[in-house]
CSV table of C-alpha atoms in Angstrom, one decimal:
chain,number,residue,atom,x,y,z
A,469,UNK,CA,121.5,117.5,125.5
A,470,UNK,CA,125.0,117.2,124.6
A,471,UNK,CA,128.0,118.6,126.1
A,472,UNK,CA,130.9,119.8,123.9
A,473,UNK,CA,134.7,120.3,125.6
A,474,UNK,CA,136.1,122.0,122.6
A,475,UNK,CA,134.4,124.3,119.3
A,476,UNK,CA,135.9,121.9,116.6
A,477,UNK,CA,133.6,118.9,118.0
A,478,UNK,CA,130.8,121.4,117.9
A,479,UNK,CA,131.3,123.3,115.2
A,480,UNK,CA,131.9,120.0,113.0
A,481,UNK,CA,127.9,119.2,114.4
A,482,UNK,CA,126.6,122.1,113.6
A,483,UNK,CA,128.7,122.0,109.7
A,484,UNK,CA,126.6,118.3,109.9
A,485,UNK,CA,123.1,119.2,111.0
A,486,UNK,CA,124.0,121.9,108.5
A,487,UNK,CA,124.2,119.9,105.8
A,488,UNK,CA,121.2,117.5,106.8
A,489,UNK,CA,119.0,120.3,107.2
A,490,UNK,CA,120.3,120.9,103.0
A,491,UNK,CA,119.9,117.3,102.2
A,492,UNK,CA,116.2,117.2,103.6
A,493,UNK,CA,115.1,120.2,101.9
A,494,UNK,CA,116.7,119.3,98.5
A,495,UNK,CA,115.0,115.7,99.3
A,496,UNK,CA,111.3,117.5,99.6
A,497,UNK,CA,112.0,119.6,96.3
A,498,UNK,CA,111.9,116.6,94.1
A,499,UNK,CA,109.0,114.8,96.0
A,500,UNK,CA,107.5,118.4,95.4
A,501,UNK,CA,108.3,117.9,91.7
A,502,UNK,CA,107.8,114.4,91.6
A,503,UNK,CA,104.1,115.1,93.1
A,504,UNK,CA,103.8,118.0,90.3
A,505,UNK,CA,104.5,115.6,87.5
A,506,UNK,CA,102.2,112.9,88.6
A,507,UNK,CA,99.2,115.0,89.2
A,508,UNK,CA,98.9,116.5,85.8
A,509,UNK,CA,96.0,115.4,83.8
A,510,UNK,CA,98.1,113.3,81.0
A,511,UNK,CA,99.3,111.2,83.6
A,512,UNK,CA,96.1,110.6,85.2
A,513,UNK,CA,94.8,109.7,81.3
A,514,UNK,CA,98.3,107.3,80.6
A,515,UNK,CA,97.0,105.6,84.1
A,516,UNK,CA,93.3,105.0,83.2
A,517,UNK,CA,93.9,104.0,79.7
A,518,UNK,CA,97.1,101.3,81.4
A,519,UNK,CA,94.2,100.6,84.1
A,520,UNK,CA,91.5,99.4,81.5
A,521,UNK,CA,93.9,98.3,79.4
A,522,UNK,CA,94.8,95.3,81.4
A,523,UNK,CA,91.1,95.0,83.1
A,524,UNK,CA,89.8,94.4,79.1
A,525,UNK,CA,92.6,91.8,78.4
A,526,UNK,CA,91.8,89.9,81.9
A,527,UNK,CA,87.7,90.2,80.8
A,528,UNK,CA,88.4,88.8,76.8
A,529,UNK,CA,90.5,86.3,78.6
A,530,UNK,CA,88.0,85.2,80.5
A,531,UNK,CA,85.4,85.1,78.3
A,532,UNK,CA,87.1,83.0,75.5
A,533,UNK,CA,87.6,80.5,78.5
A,534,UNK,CA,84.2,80.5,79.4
A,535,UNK,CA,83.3,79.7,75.8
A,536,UNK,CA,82.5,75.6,75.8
């Protein structure tokens, strides 16, 4: 635990934890949002139709290599 001498060393500590504590909140808001966003079902589509997208193009690839 700290020892403060004066009130303007702890009072500027507390005005920083202060405005920590502000930043972290603020921080978890948009991951709150961010989370939001990403679990609505038009994402979620967007991601399965990127998914197959690329999982098609690697199969027709591979079978026109296959081809002899």
């Amino acid at each position: 635990m700290k020892k403060y001498r004066n009130t303007e060393s702890l009072e500027r500590d507390l005005k920083i934890l202060h405005l920590e504590r502000k930043i972290a909140v603020e921080e978890f808001k948009n991951l709150k949002a961010q989370y939001k966003e990403d679990l609505k079902p038009l994402n979620w589509i967007q991601s399965g139709i990127q998914i197959f997208g690329k999982l098609g193009g690697v199969l027709l690839i591979k079978k026109f290599l296959n081809r002899k």
